[in-house]
Each structure stands twice: as C-alpha cells, then as structure tokens.
Amino acid sequence: MGSGRSVRIGRSSNAHSIASARFESLYRKSVGSRFQLSWYPEARMTAVATTIWPRALLFLAATALTAVAPAIAQQQKPNILVILADNTGYGDIGVYGGGELRGAPTPRLDQLAAEGLRLTQFLVEPACTPSRAALMTGRYSIRSGLSLVAVDGSTFSLPAKEVTMAEMLRETGYATAIFGKWHLGAQPYSQPQNKGFDEYYGIPPADTWDAFGMIRQTRLTKTLDVPLDKGPQIVEAKRGEPLKAVKPYTEEVRREIDWELVDRGVDFMKRQKQAGRPFFLYLPISRTHFPNLPSKRFEGASRIGQFGDSLMEGDAIVGKMLDALDDLGLAKDTIAVFASDNGPDGPGARAFGGDMPDIGSPGPYRGALGDVSEGAIRTAAIIRWPDHIRPRSSNAMFSIMDFFPTFARLAGGRMPDDRPIDGIDQSDLLLGHNDTGRREHLLTFVGPDLVAARWKQFRAYFVDVAPGRSGEGGATLMGGIGSSAAPMNGYPRVFNIEADPREEHNIGEMYNWVLGPLLGAVEQYKASLVKSPNAPSANMTRF
C-alpha cells in the first residue's frame, strides 16, 4: 500500500501533467472524493513522473480505468449479513462446548467457525432490548434509555436522535433490510423503516417472540378477550411507510416464522446482486427464545426435547443463508456474522419445556438472561469474510457495540461525531493485523444503575447481585430476570474470570490494585455524561 503519504506526480512535461490530472480525476470519480495516491508505490510514481507516455497508451489506460472503476468501488464495500440468535448460551453450540455433547448437533455453525473468526470473549448486554440497542447504535443501551427489556405498555423506545448502523450504511450506498425482531420500541420514529432500513418484516417492533401467547393467556385468566385481529400481528413496511399488518402472530406462525425470514432474506440478497448494490441484511431470528416451538420438520430432531430441536433448527437456518451466499456467488464478497444477543433463558422459562427444561447453557460460566454475571453477557460470535479474515479463534475482548465502528471502517461509512461512541473499531483484529484487539474495558447496566465493570480478565460488581427469592420462606430461587441486587458496604466484589469462571471467590481484598483501572473506566463514562447526558433511564420499579 505504499508509504502512506500523498505523492505528487512530477511535471517533466505538459503531456505528463495532463495525463496525471486525468488519471487523478478518473480515480476520484471511481472511489470518491477523499483521494490520495498513497496506494500507488512511490518508486513507481517516480518512474511515471519521469516518462512521457504515448497519447495512445494514455487513452487506453484511461479507458481501462473507467471500465473497472465500478468494480473497484464495489469491492471496497463488502456485503454485510448479521444473523442474531436469541438467548443462545455460550455453551450451546458445538464449537463452544455444546452441540453433539448436549444432544443437539450444530454442524453448520461449527463449519462457519472453521471458516472464520470465532470469538471466545464476545460480550453483550444483559437482555434482548439492551443488546440490540447497543448493536444498532454502537453505544451503551443506557444512553438511549433502553437498558431494560421493552414490554407492551412500557414507554421504552429508541430516541429519534439516535443514529443506527443501518442509517450509517445506507448513507454510504447500501441497501438495508431487517427481517425478524426489532424490539427497540413502538414509537413511529423508533421503527426500523424510519431508522435506516429500506425493508422490514417481522413481529411488532416493541415485542419479542413469546408475544403470540398473549391471547391465550388473557383468555385463560379471563382478564381480556382479545380478537385475533387485535392481538400481536406480523407486520411489514418499506422505508418511510407506516406499518402494515400482514397476519395474526399465532403459535402456528411462531413455529414457521424463521423460514419466512430466510425466504425474504434470500430474495433480498438476490435483488441486490441483480442491482449491483452492496447490502446490509440484519436477520434477528427466533431461535432459541422461549417458548422453543420447533417447526414440524425439526420436531424430535434432538435428544433433549424442544430446546434442542430449536437449536438444531437455528443451525439449519444459518446453513440455509450461507448456502444462498454460495449459490449467488457472494460468499467472498460478504462479511457473514452469527452472534447471540445474550445468555440463555433463566429459571422463569423452564416451565415451557415440557419433558425437558426449555433452557440453554452458559457453558463454564454462571448466569442467565437478565442478570449481569459472566454467563449472561458472554455469548457466541463468529465472523467470516473469505480471503480477508483468517480462520482462527481469538480470546480478544469484543463487545456487541464494536460492530458499528468496525463496519463503518470496512464499508467506508461515517461515524457520528456529536456524541459518545462506546464501540471500538476492531477491524485490525478481524483482518489479522493484531491478535489482542483494542478493548480492555466494558461496563454493564441494568435500568438506571451501573452494576458491574470488566477490565481485562477481572470483573467487579458494585451491587450484590444474587438470585431473587420467592415462595414460602424464600425457598424458590429465581435467577436471570428474577435476580435481585442489594447495596454493598462500599467495596466492590472482584472476580478473576479466567481463574474462577463461575465467580465463586471474591479477590477484591487481595487484588485491590485492579480497582484503579476498573474505576477509571467508570470515571471516563461519568465524564462523558457532562456534555452528553443519557436519555431518561429505563425503569419499571421506581416511581
């Protein structure tokens, strides 16, 4: 890539100056206005500068450059496919210690890992809405007021001023689509077709996958009698249009919804290939969110009941999308990402499991969806880009927020510069220029509270997070969403996640020196609030 400096072509003749100017002009048109000749080896530029090219050769060179310019520009903008699983635990997938060992093989995800970068320290936020807000904005969810799960009746909604990944990519020429679950609020300004997506199809934008149960539950409890056409609906919208109801979201639709999303995703990719336009396809699928109701083709496929069936179905969904990239000849031009939004469903979901618990595995860690321990926020993530990302495993710390600035760098997009961005550009890690990544810290919030922080392998808690208790005498433990948090006596609890993955031994007294870097990250965050205060915090318990 040359010396990295702009190089001026010499002026040994008027003909050469004309050639240079034309060459620069043509190249500007092909790759945009931010033009530097630093890509061209300086020694060769010197040779060009001291040679008078024949006019015919200049004409042929300019003509050839004009012909290949669109191809050059296209190669600089990779397609981006993000498949986001729901509540799939760190220990569920084969290459993370699950799969066949758990009675539910995941061959397509294992193959994807063999072909791409498998992250073993991919960190998210504690629940669905917070993680999706962080992914879309590259910011901690608390900055958007989305640090709790959005539920029907709550006011949580992505603020209009937030800039999404889709808006950034669309601005740089991408076609954008989301098929699946948005879960960032129902306000029109928050809906995906108004936040950078050209196409949207899926469940209601403020709902999650179990929303179809509302009609049955209200009738069971005799609290409401909601007509089918007034309950949750599958919706769709094109950019700037109002939502349109497609059909009721029923149990039968729930079983088959992911295959509808796949069909729409494949069709979207075909259309963009035909149009010669780079695309960003965001496919937030339902697997493995409770209740895990597999389609008929996967019912009984695993050895562990419907959760395993659903896990295997999710694996097949990923395989179908990867096969489509191959069939379209787009695999080498596409960054394909598979990730999970948070840890597995907790004890509150087990009753849906029938013969087997409807719950995933956090692997060697402890925790579940909704709490803040390592198993709640460390999940699976695999990134493939043939000929660009070398297949390997990496233990570099990588946050779900990091995708936004990383994609901006790789796609030539522009990051917002008027607000704090908590994501970090990790393109050097992806492309193999370094092995350690650029992240050392991560904060964790629940509602209005900063509850935990990571620095390297150390994790500190600022409140005493423990399973909530219910039942007579508090005999029943409720983890995950049912967790509770009590004030501390002024000292954080500190754990070494590498030495103690289940967080059983508080080393805060012996390792008090780690509090400096941990608290330093907190202070940096607090300082950012002076100029950029957060949106009103998500809250459902303090009034």
PDB file of C-alpha atoms in Angstrom, residues 151-321:
ATOM      1  CA  VAL A 151     -42.518  -4.716  27.081  1.00  0.00           C
ATOM      2  CA  ASP A 152     -46.014  -3.907  25.927  1.00  0.00           C
ATOM      3  CA  GLY A 153     -47.207  -0.905  27.899  1.00  0.00           C
ATOM      4  CA  SER A 154     -43.749   0.489  28.670  1.00  0.00           C
ATOM      5  CA  THR A 155     -42.589   3.752  27.137  1.00  0.00           C
ATOM      6  CA  PHE A 156     -39.155   2.438  26.119  1.00  0.00           C
ATOM      7  CA  SER A 157     -38.357   3.455  22.559  1.00  0.00           C
ATOM      8  CA  LEU A 158     -35.194   4.228  20.607  1.00  0.00           C
ATOM      9  CA  PRO A 159     -34.854   8.033  20.623  1.00  0.00           C
ATOM     10  CA  ALA A 160     -35.267   9.794  17.297  1.00  0.00           C
ATOM     11  CA  LYS A 161     -31.819  11.386  17.610  1.00  0.00           C
ATOM     12  CA  GLU A 162     -30.000   8.042  17.761  1.00  0.00           C
ATOM     13  CA  VAL A 163     -28.078   7.121  14.609  1.00  0.00           C
ATOM     14  CA  THR A 164     -28.274   3.434  13.709  1.00  0.00           C
ATOM     15  CA  MET A 165     -25.878   1.159  11.903  1.00  0.00           C
ATOM     16  CA  ALA A 166     -28.442   0.888   9.111  1.00  0.00           C
ATOM     17  CA  GLU A 167     -28.541   4.675   8.683  1.00  0.00           C
ATOM     18  CA  MET A 168     -24.753   4.815   8.540  1.00  0.00           C
ATOM     19  CA  LEU A 169     -24.557   2.061   5.915  1.00  0.00           C
ATOM     20  CA  ARG A 170     -27.452   3.356   3.866  1.00  0.00           C
ATOM     21  CA  GLU A 171     -25.756   6.758   3.703  1.00  0.00           C
ATOM     22  CA  THR A 172     -22.733   5.135   2.093  1.00  0.00           C
ATOM     23  CA  GLY A 173     -24.774   3.347  -0.583  1.00  0.00           C
ATOM     24  CA  TYR A 174     -26.051   0.129   0.998  1.00  0.00           C
ATOM     25  CA  ALA A 175     -29.465  -1.433   0.535  1.00  0.00           C
ATOM     26  CA  THR A 176     -30.720  -2.314   4.023  1.00  0.00           C
ATOM     27  CA  ALA A 177     -33.265  -4.765   5.379  1.00  0.00           C
ATOM     28  CA  ILE A 178     -34.341  -6.288   8.681  1.00  0.00           C
ATOM     29  CA  PHE A 179     -36.427  -9.441   8.808  1.00  0.00           C
ATOM     30  CA  GLY A 180     -37.302 -10.640  12.305  1.00  0.00           C
ATOM     31  CA  LYS A 181     -37.277  -8.987  15.721  1.00  0.00           C
ATOM     32  CA  TRP A 182     -36.516  -5.290  16.278  1.00  0.00           C
ATOM     33  CA  HIS A 183     -37.553  -4.910  19.955  1.00  0.00           C
ATOM     34  CA  LEU A 184     -36.489  -1.263  20.247  1.00  0.00           C
ATOM     35  CA  GLY A 185     -39.872   0.346  20.775  1.00  0.00           C
ATOM     36  CA  ALA A 186     -43.194   1.021  19.095  1.00  0.00           C
ATOM     37  CA  GLN A 187     -42.985   4.780  18.549  1.00  0.00           C
ATOM     38  CA  PRO A 188     -43.060   5.558  14.811  1.00  0.00           C
ATOM     39  CA  TYR A 189     -39.716   7.395  14.995  1.00  0.00           C
ATOM     40  CA  SER A 190     -38.168   4.267  16.545  1.00  0.00           C
ATOM     41  CA  GLN A 191     -39.414   1.765  13.984  1.00  0.00           C
ATOM     42  CA  PRO A 192     -36.804   0.238  11.678  1.00  0.00           C
ATOM     43  CA  GLN A 193     -38.268   1.605   8.438  1.00  0.00           C
ATOM     44  CA  ASN A 194     -37.678   5.068   9.930  1.00  0.00           C
ATOM     45  CA  LYS A 195     -34.218   4.250  11.282  1.00  0.00           C
ATOM     46  CA  GLY A 196     -32.298   3.406   8.129  1.00  0.00           C
ATOM     47  CA  PHE A 197     -33.904   0.202   6.854  1.00  0.00           C
ATOM     48  CA  ASP A 198     -35.375   0.035   3.372  1.00  0.00           C
ATOM     49  CA  GLU A 199     -37.439  -3.055   4.234  1.00  0.00           C
ATOM     50  CA  TYR A 200     -38.903  -4.504   7.425  1.00  0.00           C
ATOM     51  CA  TYR A 201     -40.844  -7.710   8.015  1.00  0.00           C
ATOM     52  CA  GLY A 202     -41.349  -9.403  11.344  1.00  0.00           C
ATOM     53  CA  ILE A 203     -43.034  -9.309  14.708  1.00  0.00           C
ATOM     54  CA  PRO A 204     -44.227  -5.951  16.130  1.00  0.00           C
ATOM     55  CA  PRO A 205     -41.266  -3.614  16.760  1.00  0.00           C
ATOM     56  CA  ALA A 206     -41.798  -3.472  20.534  1.00  0.00           C
ATOM     57  CA  ASP A 207     -42.485  -7.196  21.025  1.00  0.00           C
ATOM     58  CA  THR A 208     -40.498 -10.372  21.414  1.00  0.00           C
ATOM     59  CA  TRP A 209     -41.063 -13.959  20.274  1.00  0.00           C
ATOM     60  CA  ASP A 210     -43.440 -15.047  23.034  1.00  0.00           C
ATOM     61  CA  ALA A 211     -45.926 -12.254  22.256  1.00  0.00           C
ATOM     62  CA  PHE A 212     -48.259 -14.701  20.476  1.00  0.00           C
ATOM     63  CA  GLY A 213     -49.120 -16.213  23.885  1.00  0.00           C
ATOM     64  CA  MET A 214     -50.902 -13.039  24.978  1.00  0.00           C
ATOM     65  CA  ILE A 215     -54.285 -14.014  23.529  1.00  0.00           C
ATOM     66  CA  ARG A 216     -54.237 -17.494  25.032  1.00  0.00           C
ATOM     67  CA  GLN A 217     -53.048 -16.186  28.393  1.00  0.00           C
ATOM     68  CA  THR A 218     -55.666 -13.453  28.646  1.00  0.00           C
ATOM     69  CA  ARG A 219     -58.412 -15.925  27.812  1.00  0.00           C
ATOM     70  CA  LEU A 220     -57.017 -18.478  30.244  1.00  0.00           C
ATOM     71  CA  THR A 221     -57.041 -15.939  33.069  1.00  0.00           C
ATOM     72  CA  LYS A 222     -60.368 -14.422  31.917  1.00  0.00           C
ATOM     73  CA  THR A 223     -58.895 -10.938  32.094  1.00  0.00           C
ATOM     74  CA  LEU A 224     -59.403  -9.888  28.474  1.00  0.00           C
ATOM     75  CA  ASP A 225     -60.996 -11.313  25.360  1.00  0.00           C
ATOM     76  CA  VAL A 226     -58.808 -10.038  22.540  1.00  0.00           C
ATOM     77  CA  PRO A 227     -59.927 -10.797  18.964  1.00  0.00           C
ATOM     78  CA  LEU A 228     -57.261 -12.428  16.832  1.00  0.00           C
ATOM     79  CA  ASP A 229     -57.022  -9.406  14.538  1.00  0.00           C
ATOM     80  CA  LYS A 230     -56.440  -7.109  17.528  1.00  0.00           C
ATOM     81  CA  GLY A 231     -53.658  -9.156  19.068  1.00  0.00           C
ATOM     82  CA  PRO A 232     -49.998  -9.266  18.005  1.00  0.00           C
ATOM     83  CA  GLN A 233     -49.574  -9.115  14.235  1.00  0.00           C
ATOM     84  CA  ILE A 234     -46.829  -9.892  11.773  1.00  0.00           C
ATOM     85  CA  VAL A 235     -46.046  -6.508  10.232  1.00  0.00           C
ATOM     86  CA  GLU A 236     -44.131  -5.091   7.298  1.00  0.00           C
ATOM     87  CA  ALA A 237     -43.093  -1.699   5.969  1.00  0.00           C
ATOM     88  CA  LYS A 238     -40.949  -0.103   3.311  1.00  0.00           C
ATOM     89  CA  ARG A 239     -38.726   2.859   4.088  1.00  0.00           C
ATOM     90  CA  GLY A 240     -40.731   5.797   5.422  1.00  0.00           C
ATOM     91  CA  GLU A 241     -44.063   3.972   5.268  1.00  0.00           C
ATOM     92  CA  PRO A 242     -46.382   3.201   8.198  1.00  0.00           C
ATOM     93  CA  LEU A 243     -46.511  -0.351   9.480  1.00  0.00           C
ATOM     94  CA  LYS A 244     -48.956  -2.661   7.750  1.00  0.00           C
ATOM     95  CA  ALA A 245     -50.441  -5.726   9.443  1.00  0.00           C
ATOM     96  CA  VAL A 246     -49.852  -8.902   7.407  1.00  0.00           C
ATOM     97  CA  LYS A 247     -51.458 -11.637   9.536  1.00  0.00           C
ATOM     98  CA  PRO A 248     -52.024 -12.561  13.177  1.00  0.00           C
ATOM     99  CA  TYR A 249     -48.949 -13.777  15.038  1.00  0.00           C
ATOM    100  CA  THR A 250     -50.132 -17.169  16.277  1.00  0.00           C
ATOM    101  CA  GLU A 251     -48.472 -20.295  17.629  1.00  0.00           C
ATOM    102  CA  GLU A 252     -48.517 -21.818  14.153  1.00  0.00           C
ATOM    103  CA  VAL A 253     -46.802 -18.733  12.715  1.00  0.00           C
ATOM    104  CA  ARG A 254     -44.255 -18.834  15.554  1.00  0.00           C
ATOM    105  CA  ARG A 255     -43.220 -22.347  14.570  1.00  0.00           C
ATOM    106  CA  GLU A 256     -42.510 -21.378  10.952  1.00  0.00           C
ATOM    107  CA  ILE A 257     -41.504 -17.712  11.243  1.00  0.00           C
ATOM    108  CA  ASP A 258     -37.754 -18.225  10.800  1.00  0.00           C
ATOM    109  CA  TRP A 259     -38.202 -19.911   7.437  1.00  0.00           C
ATOM    110  CA  GLU A 260     -40.277 -16.939   6.288  1.00  0.00           C
ATOM    111  CA  LEU A 261     -37.409 -14.694   7.345  1.00  0.00           C
ATOM    112  CA  VAL A 262     -34.921 -16.872   5.451  1.00  0.00           C
ATOM    113  CA  ASP A 263     -37.003 -16.744   2.259  1.00  0.00           C
ATOM    114  CA  ARG A 264     -37.229 -12.978   2.446  1.00  0.00           C
ATOM    115  CA  GLY A 265     -33.544 -12.692   3.223  1.00  0.00           C
ATOM    116  CA  VAL A 266     -32.525 -14.800   0.237  1.00  0.00           C
ATOM    117  CA  ASP A 267     -34.852 -12.828  -2.037  1.00  0.00           C
ATOM    118  CA  PHE A 268     -33.376  -9.549  -0.758  1.00  0.00           C
ATOM    119  CA  MET A 269     -29.827 -10.699  -1.467  1.00  0.00           C
ATOM    120  CA  LYS A 270     -30.813 -11.835  -4.979  1.00  0.00           C
ATOM    121  CA  ARG A 271     -32.360  -8.469  -5.755  1.00  0.00           C
ATOM    122  CA  GLN A 272     -29.326  -6.541  -4.551  1.00  0.00           C
ATOM    123  CA  LYS A 273     -26.978  -8.709  -6.582  1.00  0.00           C
ATOM    124  CA  GLN A 274     -29.061  -8.016  -9.672  1.00  0.00           C
ATOM    125  CA  ALA A 275     -28.993  -4.289  -8.881  1.00  0.00           C
ATOM    126  CA  GLY A 276     -25.223  -4.361  -8.260  1.00  0.00           C
ATOM    127  CA  ARG A 277     -25.703  -2.743  -4.874  1.00  0.00           C
ATOM    128  CA  PRO A 278     -23.962  -3.705  -1.616  1.00  0.00           C
ATOM    129  CA  PHE A 279     -26.373  -4.802   1.090  1.00  0.00           C
ATOM    130  CA  PHE A 280     -26.754  -4.908   4.846  1.00  0.00           C
ATOM    131  CA  LEU A 281     -29.115  -7.713   5.854  1.00  0.00           C
ATOM    132  CA  TYR A 282     -29.966  -7.920   9.543  1.00  0.00           C
ATOM    133  CA  LEU A 283     -31.658 -11.235  10.342  1.00  0.00           C
ATOM    134  CA  PRO A 284     -32.592 -11.413  14.052  1.00  0.00           C
ATOM    135  CA  ILE A 285     -34.111 -14.920  14.213  1.00  0.00           C
ATOM    136  CA  SER A 286     -36.250 -16.502  16.940  1.00  0.00           C
ATOM    137  CA  ARG A 287     -34.030 -19.458  17.871  1.00  0.00           C
ATOM    138  CA  THR A 288     -33.593 -20.197  20.781  1.00  0.00           C
ATOM    139  CA  HIS A 289     -36.021 -17.853  22.568  1.00  0.00           C
ATOM    140  CA  PHE A 290     -38.701 -19.435  24.717  1.00  0.00           C
ATOM    141  CA  PRO A 291     -41.099 -20.988  24.127  1.00  0.00           C
ATOM    142  CA  ASN A 292     -38.990 -23.046  21.767  1.00  0.00           C
ATOM    143  CA  LEU A 293     -41.614 -24.390  19.410  1.00  0.00           C
ATOM    144  CA  PRO A 294     -39.811 -26.087  16.510  1.00  0.00           C
ATOM    145  CA  SER A 295     -41.322 -26.413  13.079  1.00  0.00           C
ATOM    146  CA  LYS A 296     -42.679 -29.844  12.169  1.00  0.00           C
ATOM    147  CA  ARG A 297     -39.538 -30.652  10.196  1.00  0.00           C
ATOM    148  CA  PHE A 298     -37.389 -30.326  13.345  1.00  0.00           C
ATOM    149  CA  GLU A 299     -39.774 -31.647  15.955  1.00  0.00           C
ATOM    150  CA  GLY A 300     -37.995 -34.511  17.729  1.00  0.00           C
ATOM    151  CA  ALA A 301     -34.696 -33.891  15.894  1.00  0.00           C
ATOM    152  CA  SER A 302     -32.571 -33.648  19.041  1.00  0.00           C
ATOM    153  CA  ARG A 303     -32.126 -35.844  22.097  1.00  0.00           C
ATOM    154  CA  ILE A 304     -33.068 -33.161  24.634  1.00  0.00           C
ATOM    155  CA  GLY A 305     -36.550 -32.021  23.737  1.00  0.00           C
ATOM    156  CA  GLN A 306     -37.813 -28.877  22.126  1.00  0.00           C
ATOM    157  CA  PHE A 307     -34.899 -26.647  23.138  1.00  0.00           C
ATOM    158  CA  GLY A 308     -32.501 -28.964  21.317  1.00  0.00           C
ATOM    159  CA  ASP A 309     -34.869 -29.166  18.355  1.00  0.00           C
ATOM    160  CA  SER A 310     -34.931 -25.373  18.199  1.00  0.00           C
ATOM    161  CA  LEU A 311     -31.136 -25.145  18.493  1.00  0.00           C
ATOM    162  CA  MET A 312     -30.720 -27.549  15.573  1.00  0.00           C
ATOM    163  CA  GLU A 313     -33.272 -25.596  13.570  1.00  0.00           C
ATOM    164  CA  GLY A 314     -31.350 -22.385  14.179  1.00  0.00           C
ATOM    165  CA  ASP A 315     -28.217 -24.135  12.920  1.00  0.00           C
ATOM    166  CA  ALA A 316     -30.048 -25.156   9.745  1.00  0.00           C
ATOM    167  CA  ILE A 317     -31.287 -21.575   9.259  1.00  0.00           C
ATOM    168  CA  VAL A 318     -27.713 -20.289   9.341  1.00  0.00           C
ATOM    169  CA  GLY A 319     -26.749 -23.025   6.877  1.00  0.00           C
ATOM    170  CA  LYS A 320     -29.533 -22.005   4.501  1.00  0.00           C
ATOM    171  CA  MET A 321     -28.307 -18.414   4.427  1.00  0.00           C
TER     172      MET A 321
END
